[in-house]
Every structure is written in C-alpha cells, then in structure tokens.
mmCIF file of C-alpha atoms and ligand atoms in Angstrom:
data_model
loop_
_atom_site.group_PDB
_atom_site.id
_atom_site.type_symbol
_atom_site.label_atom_id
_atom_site.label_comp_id
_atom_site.label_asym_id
_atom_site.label_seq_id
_atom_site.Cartn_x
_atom_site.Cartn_y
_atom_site.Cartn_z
ATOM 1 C CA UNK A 885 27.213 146.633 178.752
ATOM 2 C CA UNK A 886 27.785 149.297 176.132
ATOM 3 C CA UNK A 887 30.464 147.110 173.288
ATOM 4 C CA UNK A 888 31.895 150.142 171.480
ATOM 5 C CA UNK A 889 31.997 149.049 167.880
ATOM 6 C CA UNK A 890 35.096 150.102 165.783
ATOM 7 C CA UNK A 891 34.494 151.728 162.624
ATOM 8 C CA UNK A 892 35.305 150.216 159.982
ATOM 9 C CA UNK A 893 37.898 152.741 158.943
ATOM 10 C CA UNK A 894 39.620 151.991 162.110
ATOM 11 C CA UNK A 895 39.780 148.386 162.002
ATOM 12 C CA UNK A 896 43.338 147.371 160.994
ATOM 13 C CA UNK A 897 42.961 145.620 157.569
ATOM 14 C CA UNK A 898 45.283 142.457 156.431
ATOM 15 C CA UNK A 899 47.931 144.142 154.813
ATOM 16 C CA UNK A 900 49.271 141.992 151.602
ATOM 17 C CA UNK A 901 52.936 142.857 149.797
ATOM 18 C CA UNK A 902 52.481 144.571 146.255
ATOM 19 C CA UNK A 903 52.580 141.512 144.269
ATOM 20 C CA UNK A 904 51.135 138.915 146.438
ATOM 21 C CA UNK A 905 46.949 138.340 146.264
ATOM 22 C CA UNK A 906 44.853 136.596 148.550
ATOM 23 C CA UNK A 907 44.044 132.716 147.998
ATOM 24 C CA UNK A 908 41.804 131.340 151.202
ATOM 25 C CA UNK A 909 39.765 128.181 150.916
ATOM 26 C CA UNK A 910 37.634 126.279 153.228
ATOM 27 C CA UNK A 911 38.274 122.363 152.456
ATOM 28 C CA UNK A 912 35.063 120.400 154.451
ATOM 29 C CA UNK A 913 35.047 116.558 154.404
ATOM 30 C CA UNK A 914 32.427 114.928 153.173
ATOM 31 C CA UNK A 915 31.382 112.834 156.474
ATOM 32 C CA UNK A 916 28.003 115.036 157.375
ATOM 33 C CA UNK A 917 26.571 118.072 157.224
ATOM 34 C CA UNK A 918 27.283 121.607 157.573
ATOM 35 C CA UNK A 919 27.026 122.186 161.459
ATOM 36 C CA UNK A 920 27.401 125.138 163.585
ATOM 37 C CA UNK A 921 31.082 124.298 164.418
ATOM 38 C CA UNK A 922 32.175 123.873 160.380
ATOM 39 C CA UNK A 923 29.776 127.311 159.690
ATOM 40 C CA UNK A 924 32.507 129.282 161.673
ATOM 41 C CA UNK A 925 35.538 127.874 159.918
ATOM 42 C CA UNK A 926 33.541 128.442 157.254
ATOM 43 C CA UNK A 927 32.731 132.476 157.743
ATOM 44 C CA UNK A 928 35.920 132.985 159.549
ATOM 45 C CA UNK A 929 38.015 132.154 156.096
ATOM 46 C CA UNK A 930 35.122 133.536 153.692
ATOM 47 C CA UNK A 931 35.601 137.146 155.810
ATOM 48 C CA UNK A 932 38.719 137.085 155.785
ATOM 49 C CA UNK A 933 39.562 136.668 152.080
ATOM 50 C CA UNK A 934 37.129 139.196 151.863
ATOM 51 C CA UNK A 935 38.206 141.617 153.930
ATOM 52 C CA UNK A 936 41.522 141.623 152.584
ATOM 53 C CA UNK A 937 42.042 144.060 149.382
ATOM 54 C CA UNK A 938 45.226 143.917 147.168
ATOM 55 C CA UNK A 939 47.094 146.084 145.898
ATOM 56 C CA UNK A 940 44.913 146.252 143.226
ATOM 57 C CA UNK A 941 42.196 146.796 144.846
ATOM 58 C CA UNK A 942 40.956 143.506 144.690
ATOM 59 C CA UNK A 943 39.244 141.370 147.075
ATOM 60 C CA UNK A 944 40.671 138.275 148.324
ATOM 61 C CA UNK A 945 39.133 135.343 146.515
ATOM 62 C CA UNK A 946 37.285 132.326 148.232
ATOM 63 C CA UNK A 947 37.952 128.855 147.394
ATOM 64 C CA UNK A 948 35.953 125.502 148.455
ATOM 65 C CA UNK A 949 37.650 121.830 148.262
ATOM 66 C CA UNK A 950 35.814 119.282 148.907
ATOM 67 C CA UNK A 951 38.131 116.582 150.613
ATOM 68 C CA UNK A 952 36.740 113.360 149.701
ATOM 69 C CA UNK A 953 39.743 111.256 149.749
ATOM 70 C CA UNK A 954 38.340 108.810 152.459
ATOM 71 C CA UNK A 955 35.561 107.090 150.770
ATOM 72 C CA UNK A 956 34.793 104.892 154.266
ATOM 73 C CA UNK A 957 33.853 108.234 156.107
ATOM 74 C CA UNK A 958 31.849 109.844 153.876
ATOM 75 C CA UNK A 959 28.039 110.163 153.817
ATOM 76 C CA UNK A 960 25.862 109.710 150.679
ATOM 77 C CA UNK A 961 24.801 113.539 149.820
ATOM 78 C CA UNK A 962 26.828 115.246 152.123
ATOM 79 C CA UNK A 963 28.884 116.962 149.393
ATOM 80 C CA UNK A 964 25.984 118.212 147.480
ATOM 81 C CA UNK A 965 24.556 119.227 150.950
ATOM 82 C CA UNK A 966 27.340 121.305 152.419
ATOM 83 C CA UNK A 967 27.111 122.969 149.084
ATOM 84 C CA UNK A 968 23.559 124.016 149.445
ATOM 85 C CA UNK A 969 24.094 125.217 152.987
ATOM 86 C CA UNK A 970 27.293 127.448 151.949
ATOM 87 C CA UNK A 971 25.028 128.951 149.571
ATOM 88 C CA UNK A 972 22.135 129.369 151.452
ATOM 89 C CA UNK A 973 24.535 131.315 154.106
ATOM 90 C CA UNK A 974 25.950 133.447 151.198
ATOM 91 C CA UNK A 975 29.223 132.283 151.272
ATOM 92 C CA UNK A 976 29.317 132.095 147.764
ATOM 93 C CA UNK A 977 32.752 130.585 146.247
ATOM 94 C CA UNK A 978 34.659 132.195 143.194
ATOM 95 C CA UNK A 979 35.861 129.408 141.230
ATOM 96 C CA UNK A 980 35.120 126.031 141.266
ATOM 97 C CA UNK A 981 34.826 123.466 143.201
ATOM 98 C CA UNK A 982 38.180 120.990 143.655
ATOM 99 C CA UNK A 983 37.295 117.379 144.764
ATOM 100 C CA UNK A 984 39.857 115.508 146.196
ATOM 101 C CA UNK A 985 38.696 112.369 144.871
ATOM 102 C CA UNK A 986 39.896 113.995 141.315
ATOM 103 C CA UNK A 987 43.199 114.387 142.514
ATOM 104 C CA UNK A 988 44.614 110.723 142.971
ATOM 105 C CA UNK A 989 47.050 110.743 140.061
ATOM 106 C CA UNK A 990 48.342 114.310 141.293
ATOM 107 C CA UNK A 991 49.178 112.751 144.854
ATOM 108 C CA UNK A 992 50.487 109.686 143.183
ATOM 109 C CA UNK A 993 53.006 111.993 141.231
ATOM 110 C CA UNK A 994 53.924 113.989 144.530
ATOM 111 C CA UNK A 995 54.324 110.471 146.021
ATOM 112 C CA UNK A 996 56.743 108.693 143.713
ATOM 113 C CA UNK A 997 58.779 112.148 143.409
ATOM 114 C CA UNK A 998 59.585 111.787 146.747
ATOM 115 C CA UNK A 999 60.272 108.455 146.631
ATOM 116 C CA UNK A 1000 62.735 108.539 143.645
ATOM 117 C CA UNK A 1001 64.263 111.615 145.861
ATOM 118 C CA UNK A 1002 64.755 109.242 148.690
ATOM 119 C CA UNK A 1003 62.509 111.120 151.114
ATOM 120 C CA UNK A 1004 60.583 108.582 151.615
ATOM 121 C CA UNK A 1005 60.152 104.846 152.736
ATOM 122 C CA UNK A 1006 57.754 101.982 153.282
ATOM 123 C CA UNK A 1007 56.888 100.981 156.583
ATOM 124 C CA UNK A 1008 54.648 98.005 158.132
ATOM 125 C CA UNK A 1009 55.092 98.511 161.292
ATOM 126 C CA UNK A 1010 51.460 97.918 162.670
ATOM 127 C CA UNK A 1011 49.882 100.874 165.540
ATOM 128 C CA UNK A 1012 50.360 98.145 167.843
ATOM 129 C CA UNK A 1013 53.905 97.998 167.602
ATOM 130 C CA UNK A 1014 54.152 101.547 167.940
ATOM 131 C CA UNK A 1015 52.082 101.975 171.173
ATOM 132 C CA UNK A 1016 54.250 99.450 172.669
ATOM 133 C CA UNK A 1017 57.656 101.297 171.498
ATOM 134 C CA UNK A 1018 55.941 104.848 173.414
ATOM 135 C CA UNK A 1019 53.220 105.714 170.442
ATOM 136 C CA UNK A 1020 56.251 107.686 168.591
ATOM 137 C CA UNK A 1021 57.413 106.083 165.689
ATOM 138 C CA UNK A 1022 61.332 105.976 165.661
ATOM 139 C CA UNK A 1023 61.819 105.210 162.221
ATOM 140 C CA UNK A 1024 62.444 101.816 162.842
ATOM 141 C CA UNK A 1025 61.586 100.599 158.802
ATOM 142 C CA UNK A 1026 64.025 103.593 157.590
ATOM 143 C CA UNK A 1027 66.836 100.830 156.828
ATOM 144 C CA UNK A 1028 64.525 97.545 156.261
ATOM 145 C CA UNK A 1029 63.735 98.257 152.649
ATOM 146 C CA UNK A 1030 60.067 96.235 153.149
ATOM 147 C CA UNK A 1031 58.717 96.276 149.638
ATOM 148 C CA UNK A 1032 55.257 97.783 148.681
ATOM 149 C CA UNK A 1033 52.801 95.129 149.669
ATOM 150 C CA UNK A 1034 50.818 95.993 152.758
ATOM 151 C CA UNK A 1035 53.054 99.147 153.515
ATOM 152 C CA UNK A 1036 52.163 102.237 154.284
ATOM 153 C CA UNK A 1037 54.589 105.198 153.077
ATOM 154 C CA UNK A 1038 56.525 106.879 155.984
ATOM 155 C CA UNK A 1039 57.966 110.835 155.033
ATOM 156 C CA UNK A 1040 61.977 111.231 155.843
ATOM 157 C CA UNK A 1041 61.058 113.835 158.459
ATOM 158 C CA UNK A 1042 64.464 116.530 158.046
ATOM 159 C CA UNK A 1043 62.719 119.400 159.683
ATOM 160 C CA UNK A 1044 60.754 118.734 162.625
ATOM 161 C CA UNK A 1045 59.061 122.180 162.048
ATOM 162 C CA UNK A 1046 57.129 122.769 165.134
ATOM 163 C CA UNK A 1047 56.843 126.649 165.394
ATOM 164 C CA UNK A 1048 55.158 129.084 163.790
ATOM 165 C CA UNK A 1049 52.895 132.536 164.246
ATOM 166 C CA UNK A 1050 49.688 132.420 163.954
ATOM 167 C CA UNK A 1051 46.987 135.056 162.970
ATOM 168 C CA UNK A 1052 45.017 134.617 165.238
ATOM 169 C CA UNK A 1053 46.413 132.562 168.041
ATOM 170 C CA UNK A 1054 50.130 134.153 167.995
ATOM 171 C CA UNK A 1055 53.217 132.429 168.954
ATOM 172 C CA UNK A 1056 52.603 128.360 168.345
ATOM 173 C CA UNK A 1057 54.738 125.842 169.810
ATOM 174 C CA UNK A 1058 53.651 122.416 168.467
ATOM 175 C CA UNK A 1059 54.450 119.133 170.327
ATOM 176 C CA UNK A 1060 58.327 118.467 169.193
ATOM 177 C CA UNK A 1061 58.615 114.883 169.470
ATOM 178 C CA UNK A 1062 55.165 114.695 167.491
ATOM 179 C CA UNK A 1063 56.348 117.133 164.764
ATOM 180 C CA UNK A 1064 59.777 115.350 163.883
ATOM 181 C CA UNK A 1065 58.007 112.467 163.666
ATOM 182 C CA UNK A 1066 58.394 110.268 160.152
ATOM 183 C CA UNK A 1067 54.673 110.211 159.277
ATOM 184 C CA UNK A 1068 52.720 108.527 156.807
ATOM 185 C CA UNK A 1069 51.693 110.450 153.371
ATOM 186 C CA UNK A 1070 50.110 107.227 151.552
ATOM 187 C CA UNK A 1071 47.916 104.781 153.825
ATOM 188 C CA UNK A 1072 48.122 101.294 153.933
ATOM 189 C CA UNK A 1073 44.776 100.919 152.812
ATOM 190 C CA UNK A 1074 46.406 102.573 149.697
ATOM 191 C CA UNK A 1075 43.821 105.929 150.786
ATOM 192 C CA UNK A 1076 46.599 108.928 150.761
ATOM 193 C CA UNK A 1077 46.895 110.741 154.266
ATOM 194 C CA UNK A 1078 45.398 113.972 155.097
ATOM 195 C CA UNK A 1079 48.799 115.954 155.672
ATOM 196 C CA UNK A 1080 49.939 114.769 152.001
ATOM 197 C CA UNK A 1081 46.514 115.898 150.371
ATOM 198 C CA UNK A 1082 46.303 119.056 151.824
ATOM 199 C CA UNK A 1083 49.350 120.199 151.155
ATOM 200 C CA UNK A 1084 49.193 119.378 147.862
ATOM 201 C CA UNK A 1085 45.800 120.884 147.046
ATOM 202 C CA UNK A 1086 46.882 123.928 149.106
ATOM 203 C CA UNK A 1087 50.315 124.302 146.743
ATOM 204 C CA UNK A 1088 47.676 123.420 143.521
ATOM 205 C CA UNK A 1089 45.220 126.447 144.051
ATOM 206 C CA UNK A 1090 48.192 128.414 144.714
ATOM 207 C CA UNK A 1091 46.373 129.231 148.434
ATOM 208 C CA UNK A 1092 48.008 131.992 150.432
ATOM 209 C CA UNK A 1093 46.095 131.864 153.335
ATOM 210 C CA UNK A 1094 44.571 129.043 155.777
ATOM 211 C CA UNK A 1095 42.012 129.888 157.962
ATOM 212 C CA UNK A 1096 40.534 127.021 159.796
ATOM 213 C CA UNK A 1097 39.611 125.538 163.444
ATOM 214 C CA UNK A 1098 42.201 124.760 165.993
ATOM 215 C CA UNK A 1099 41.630 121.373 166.118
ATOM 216 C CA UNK A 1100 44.198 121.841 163.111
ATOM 217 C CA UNK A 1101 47.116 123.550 165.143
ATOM 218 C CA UNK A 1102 48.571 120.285 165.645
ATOM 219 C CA UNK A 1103 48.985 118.816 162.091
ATOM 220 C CA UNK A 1104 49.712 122.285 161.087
ATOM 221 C CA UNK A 1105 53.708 121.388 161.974
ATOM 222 C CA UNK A 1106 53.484 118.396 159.851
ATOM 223 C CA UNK A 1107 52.147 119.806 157.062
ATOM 224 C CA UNK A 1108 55.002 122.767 157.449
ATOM 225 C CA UNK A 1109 57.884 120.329 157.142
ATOM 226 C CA UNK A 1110 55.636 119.173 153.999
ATOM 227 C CA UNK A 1111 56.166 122.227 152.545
ATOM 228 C CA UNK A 1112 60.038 122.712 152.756
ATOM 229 C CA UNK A 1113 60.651 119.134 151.746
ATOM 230 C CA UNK A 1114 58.892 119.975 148.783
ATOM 231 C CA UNK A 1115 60.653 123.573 148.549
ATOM 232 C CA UNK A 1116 57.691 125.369 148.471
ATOM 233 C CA UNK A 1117 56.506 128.346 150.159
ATOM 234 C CA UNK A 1118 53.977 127.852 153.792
ATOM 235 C CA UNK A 1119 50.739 129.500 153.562
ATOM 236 C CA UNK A 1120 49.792 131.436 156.407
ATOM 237 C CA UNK A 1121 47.823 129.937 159.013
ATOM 238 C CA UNK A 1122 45.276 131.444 161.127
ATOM 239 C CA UNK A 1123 43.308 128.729 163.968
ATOM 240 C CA UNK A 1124 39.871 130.395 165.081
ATOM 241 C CA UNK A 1125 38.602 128.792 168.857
ATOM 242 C CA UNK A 1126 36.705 125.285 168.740
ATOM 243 C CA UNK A 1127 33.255 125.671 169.517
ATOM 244 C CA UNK A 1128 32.554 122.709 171.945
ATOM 245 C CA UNK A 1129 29.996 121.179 173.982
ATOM 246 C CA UNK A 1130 32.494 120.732 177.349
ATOM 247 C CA UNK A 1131 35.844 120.866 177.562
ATOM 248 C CA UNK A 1132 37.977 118.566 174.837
ATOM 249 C CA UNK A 1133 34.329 117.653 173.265
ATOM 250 C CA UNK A 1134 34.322 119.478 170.122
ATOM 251 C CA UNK A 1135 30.922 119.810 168.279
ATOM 252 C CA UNK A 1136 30.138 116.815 166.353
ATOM 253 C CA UNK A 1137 27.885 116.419 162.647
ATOM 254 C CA UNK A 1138 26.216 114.392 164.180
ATOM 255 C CA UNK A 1139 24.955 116.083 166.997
ATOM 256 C CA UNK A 1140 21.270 117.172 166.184
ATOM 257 C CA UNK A 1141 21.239 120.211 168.323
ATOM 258 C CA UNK A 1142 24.379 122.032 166.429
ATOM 259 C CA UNK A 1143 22.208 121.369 163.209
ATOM 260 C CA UNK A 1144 21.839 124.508 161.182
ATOM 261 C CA UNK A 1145 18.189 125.524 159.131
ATOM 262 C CA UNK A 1146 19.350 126.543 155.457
ATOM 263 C CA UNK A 1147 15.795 127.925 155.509
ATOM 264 C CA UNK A 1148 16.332 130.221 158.383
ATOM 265 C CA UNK A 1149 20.625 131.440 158.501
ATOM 266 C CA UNK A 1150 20.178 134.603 160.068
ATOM 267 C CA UNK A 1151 20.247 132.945 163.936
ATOM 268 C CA UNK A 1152 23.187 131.092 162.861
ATOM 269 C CA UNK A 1153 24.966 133.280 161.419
ATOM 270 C CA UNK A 1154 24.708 136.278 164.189
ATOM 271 C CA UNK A 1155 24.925 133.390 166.559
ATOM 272 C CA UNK A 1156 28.854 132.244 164.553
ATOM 273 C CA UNK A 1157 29.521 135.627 164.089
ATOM 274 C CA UNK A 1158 29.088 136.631 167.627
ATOM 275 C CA UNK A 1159 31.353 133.342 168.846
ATOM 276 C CA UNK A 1160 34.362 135.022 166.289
ATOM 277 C CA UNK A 1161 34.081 138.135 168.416
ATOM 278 C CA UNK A 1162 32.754 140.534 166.048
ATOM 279 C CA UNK A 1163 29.762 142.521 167.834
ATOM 280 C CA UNK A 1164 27.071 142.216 165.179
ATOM 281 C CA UNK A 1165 24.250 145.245 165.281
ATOM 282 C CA UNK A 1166 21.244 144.024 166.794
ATOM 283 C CA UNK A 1167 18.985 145.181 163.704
ATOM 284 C CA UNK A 1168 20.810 142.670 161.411
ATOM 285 C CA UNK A 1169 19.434 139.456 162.298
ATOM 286 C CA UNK A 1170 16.001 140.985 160.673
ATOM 287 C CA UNK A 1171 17.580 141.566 157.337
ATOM 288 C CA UNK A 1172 18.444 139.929 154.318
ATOM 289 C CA UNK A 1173 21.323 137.239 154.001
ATOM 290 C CA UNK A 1174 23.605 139.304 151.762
ATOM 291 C CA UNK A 1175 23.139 142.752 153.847
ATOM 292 C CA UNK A 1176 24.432 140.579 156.789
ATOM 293 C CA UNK A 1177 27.442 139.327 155.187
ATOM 294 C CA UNK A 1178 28.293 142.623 153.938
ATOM 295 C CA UNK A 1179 28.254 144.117 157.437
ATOM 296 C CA UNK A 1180 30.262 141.144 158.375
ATOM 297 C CA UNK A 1181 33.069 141.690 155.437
ATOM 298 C CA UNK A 1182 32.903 145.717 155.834
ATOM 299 C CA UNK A 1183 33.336 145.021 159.890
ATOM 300 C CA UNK A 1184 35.834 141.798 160.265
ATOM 301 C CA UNK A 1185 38.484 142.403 162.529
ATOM 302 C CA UNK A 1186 41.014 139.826 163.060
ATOM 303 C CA UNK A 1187 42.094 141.442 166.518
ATOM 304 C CA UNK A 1188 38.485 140.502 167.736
ATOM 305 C CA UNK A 1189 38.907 136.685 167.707
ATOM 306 C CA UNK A 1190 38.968 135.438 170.505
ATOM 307 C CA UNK A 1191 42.845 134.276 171.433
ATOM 308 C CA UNK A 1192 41.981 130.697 173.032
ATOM 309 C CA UNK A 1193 41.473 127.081 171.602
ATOM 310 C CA UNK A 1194 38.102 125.896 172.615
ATOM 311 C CA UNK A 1195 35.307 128.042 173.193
ATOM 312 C CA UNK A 1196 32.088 126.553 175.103
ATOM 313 C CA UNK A 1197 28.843 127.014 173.618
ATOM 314 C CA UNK A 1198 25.167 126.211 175.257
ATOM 315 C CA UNK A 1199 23.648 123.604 172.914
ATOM 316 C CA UNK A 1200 19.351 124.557 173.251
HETATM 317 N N1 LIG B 756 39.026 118.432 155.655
HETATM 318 C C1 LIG B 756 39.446 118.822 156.970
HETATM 319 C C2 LIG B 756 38.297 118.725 157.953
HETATM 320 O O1 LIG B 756 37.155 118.743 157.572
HETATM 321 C C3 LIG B 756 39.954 120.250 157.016
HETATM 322 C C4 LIG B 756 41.205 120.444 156.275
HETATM 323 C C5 LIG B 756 41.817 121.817 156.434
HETATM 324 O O2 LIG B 756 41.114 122.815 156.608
HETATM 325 O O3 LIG B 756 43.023 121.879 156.343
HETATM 326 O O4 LIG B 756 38.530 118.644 159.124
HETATM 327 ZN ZN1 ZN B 757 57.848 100.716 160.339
#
C-alpha cells in the first residue's frame, strides 16, 4: 500500500504563544539500559522539541534528567550508559545533565514548605492496612499528628485533578478515587516519591512540555494537583503508545531481545520511528545517523501518533 507522505510544509507545526519557548526533557531512571521501549519516549520528546520553532525562530530545546533518586533500583553504569546510547542515536541534549540525586536539599525545601503550610502530614499507616481498608487511603493519619519517626509524608490532596487534554491521546479521564487520593511525597525509607521529584525538577528547568510513555497517564493527575498546590503553572503533557510484548506486558530493560546496538541505530531508529507513526523513506535506514534525525525533525507530525495506549510489537 501506497502511504502518501505529507510534506513537510503541510504538516501542522506546534504552535507556541509569542512569549512562551519550548522546554521538553526526557528524565530515564537509572535501573538498566536504554531499550527499544525508553528509545521512543526518548525520540518522541527529542522531535518534538525540535520540531517546534518559537517565535523567534528558535528551536525547542532538549533536556535530559537523570532520575536517580532510588539508589535500591539502580544499576552500576546505567547512567553513564543511557548517556552513550542517546548519543550514539543523535539525540544530542542542549544543556546539561540534572541528576536527581543532586537535588535532595531542593525536595527537602519543597517538603518542609508544605509542611509549615499545613498541606501536608505524616502517616504510618502500613500497605497492609490500606489493602484491608479497599487499597484507597482515606486519610485516616490526617488528625493523628504521628511524629516523624518511621512516617512517611502524606500530601493534603484539595484538588483531585483527574482531567486533562492530552497531545497526543486527547480527552483524559484519570481514575477519580485514585487522583484525590492523599499520596505520599517523602517515603518512609526517607527516599522522596516520584510524583514530588518530578514535579519539582519539571518546575526547576522551567519545562513546558512532557512528552513521555503512557504508562505515565495515570500519575499524570497526581502530579497536576502537585502543581496547583504549589501555584504553579502544568506543563503540557503528551503520552505516546506503550510498546509491549502482549497485552498489559510492557517492554522490560531487562528483556534481551528489546536490547538496542549503539554500534548499529539505524534499525532501531526506523524501527521507533515507524511504531510513532511517522512513515520513514525507505532510503534512510542506509544513511548517516544525523541525516535520519533530520528527516525525522523536518517530518514529525504529532497527528501521526498513533491514538491508543499499548501498541504490540514482535520481539525477533
Ligand atoms: N523516570 C521515569 C521513568 O523512567 C520517567 C519520569 C517522567 O518521564 O516523568 O519511568
Ligand atoms: Zn496513615
């Protein structure tokens, strides 16, 4: 079948307000390597940034984090590694790299702000107790005043944010009862949670847009509320399909066969740009890195992503 290929002039280009400039990222943890399912978060946010100009005529810059806050989870190398792969696949980033594992006393900061505004309490309720009470947590440590030791810190949820449009998938209606949940920002194991790091980073390198797997959607209403308890402005979020192995099974680092050869990214990368929809010419998987992300900036259509969570790929 004949795929007739937009030109580029036609393709509808991310259209920015006069003032505002384009801040995406892509924020890997540390727990493995670079596999074909973190390559298309990867490419998806790198084109994108890219393929949005300002009104300056500016391209959108490119940002890596490297989100090392969960020391237990993360492989020897793996930052240094991911890294080398992004470069190898010419996703080359424009300033440099943030480490979360730099950022503890900026969290801490975040933390006890919201704790002198009241917006926050401990809890030591174990997941146990939880389960047993329907796996929601009702806010049951709200009025205890438990003291520090062995708590974890719980967020006053106000907002229950659990709707928001999407750049990719649309319309997103997030599971209420899960989004107006009071959820923890600092762990018990003293590690601070994902939603509170991310949101933090993402308000620190002033990030305007986040483009990342769908396997996100979900936390993407926590992190919302986040935002307007803090009384700052939400990104925008775009959720490109899950590549997975069958249904639910998203790809995993581990996996050997979703490995990808730093010494050999043209496959991969026709293979990731073909699974975000975006018709690559034939010829290009014969030429050089660069010519083939160039192509891929000059061509990237948002419209072309595919408009579904999961998307199943044959592992060889
Ligand atoms: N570090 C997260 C992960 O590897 C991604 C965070 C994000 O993109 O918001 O799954
Ligand atoms: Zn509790």
């Amino acid at each position: 079948m004949q795929v007739l290929q937009k030109k580029p002039q036609d393709i509808k280009r991310p259209s920015l307000s006069s003032q505002d400039s384009y801040r995406g990222r892509f924020a890997p943890s540390p727990s493995g390597l670079l596999h074909f399912g973190s390559l298309i978060a990867a490419l998806a946010s790198f084109l994108d940034a890219k393929a949005t100009i300002d009104a300056n005529g500016n391209q959108g810059k490119w940002l890596v984090r490297i989100e090392d806050i969960d020391p237990p989870r993360e492989k020897v190398g793996a930052s240094t590694a991911i890294l080398t792969t992004l470069e190898a696949f010419g996703l080359h980033w424009d300033e440099d790299v943030l480490y979360q594992s730099q950022q503890t006393a900026r969290y801490k900061h975040t933390l006890n702000e919201l704790k002198r505004q009241q917006l926050s309490y401990y809890c030591q309720c174990t997941r146990n107790e939880i389960k047993k009470l329907g796996g929601i947590y009702q806010g049951h440590c709200r009025t205890q005043k438990n003291s520090k030791e062995e708590s974890a810190t719980r967020l006053i949820n106000q907002y229950g944010l659990y709707q928001f449009n999407d750049i990719f998938q649309g319309h997103i209606c997030c599971d209420k009862k899960l989004a107006e949940e009071d959820f923890i920002i600092h762990r018990k194991d003293k590690l601070f949670a994902y939603q509170l790091a991310v949101v933090h980073d993402d308000i620190y390198q002033n990030i305007s847009h986040v483009i990342r797997g769908c396997d996100l959607l979900e936390p993407t209403a926590r992190q919302l509320t986040l935002y307007a308890t803090l009384n700052k402005k939400a990104p925008q979020y775009g959720h490109i399909p899950l590549a997975v192995t069958k249904p639910g099974f998203k790809l995993s680092k581990q996996n050997k066969a979703t490995a990808i050869d730093n010494n050999n990214p043209q496959p991969a990368l026709i293979s990731a740009l073909l699974f975000l929809g975006q018709n690559p010419d034939r010829y290009l998987v014969h030429e050089k890195v660069p010519d083939i992300i160039n192509w891929a900036i000059k061509h990237w259509d948002r419209e072309k992503v595919a408009k579904v969570k999961e998307i199943n790929i044959e592992l060889n």
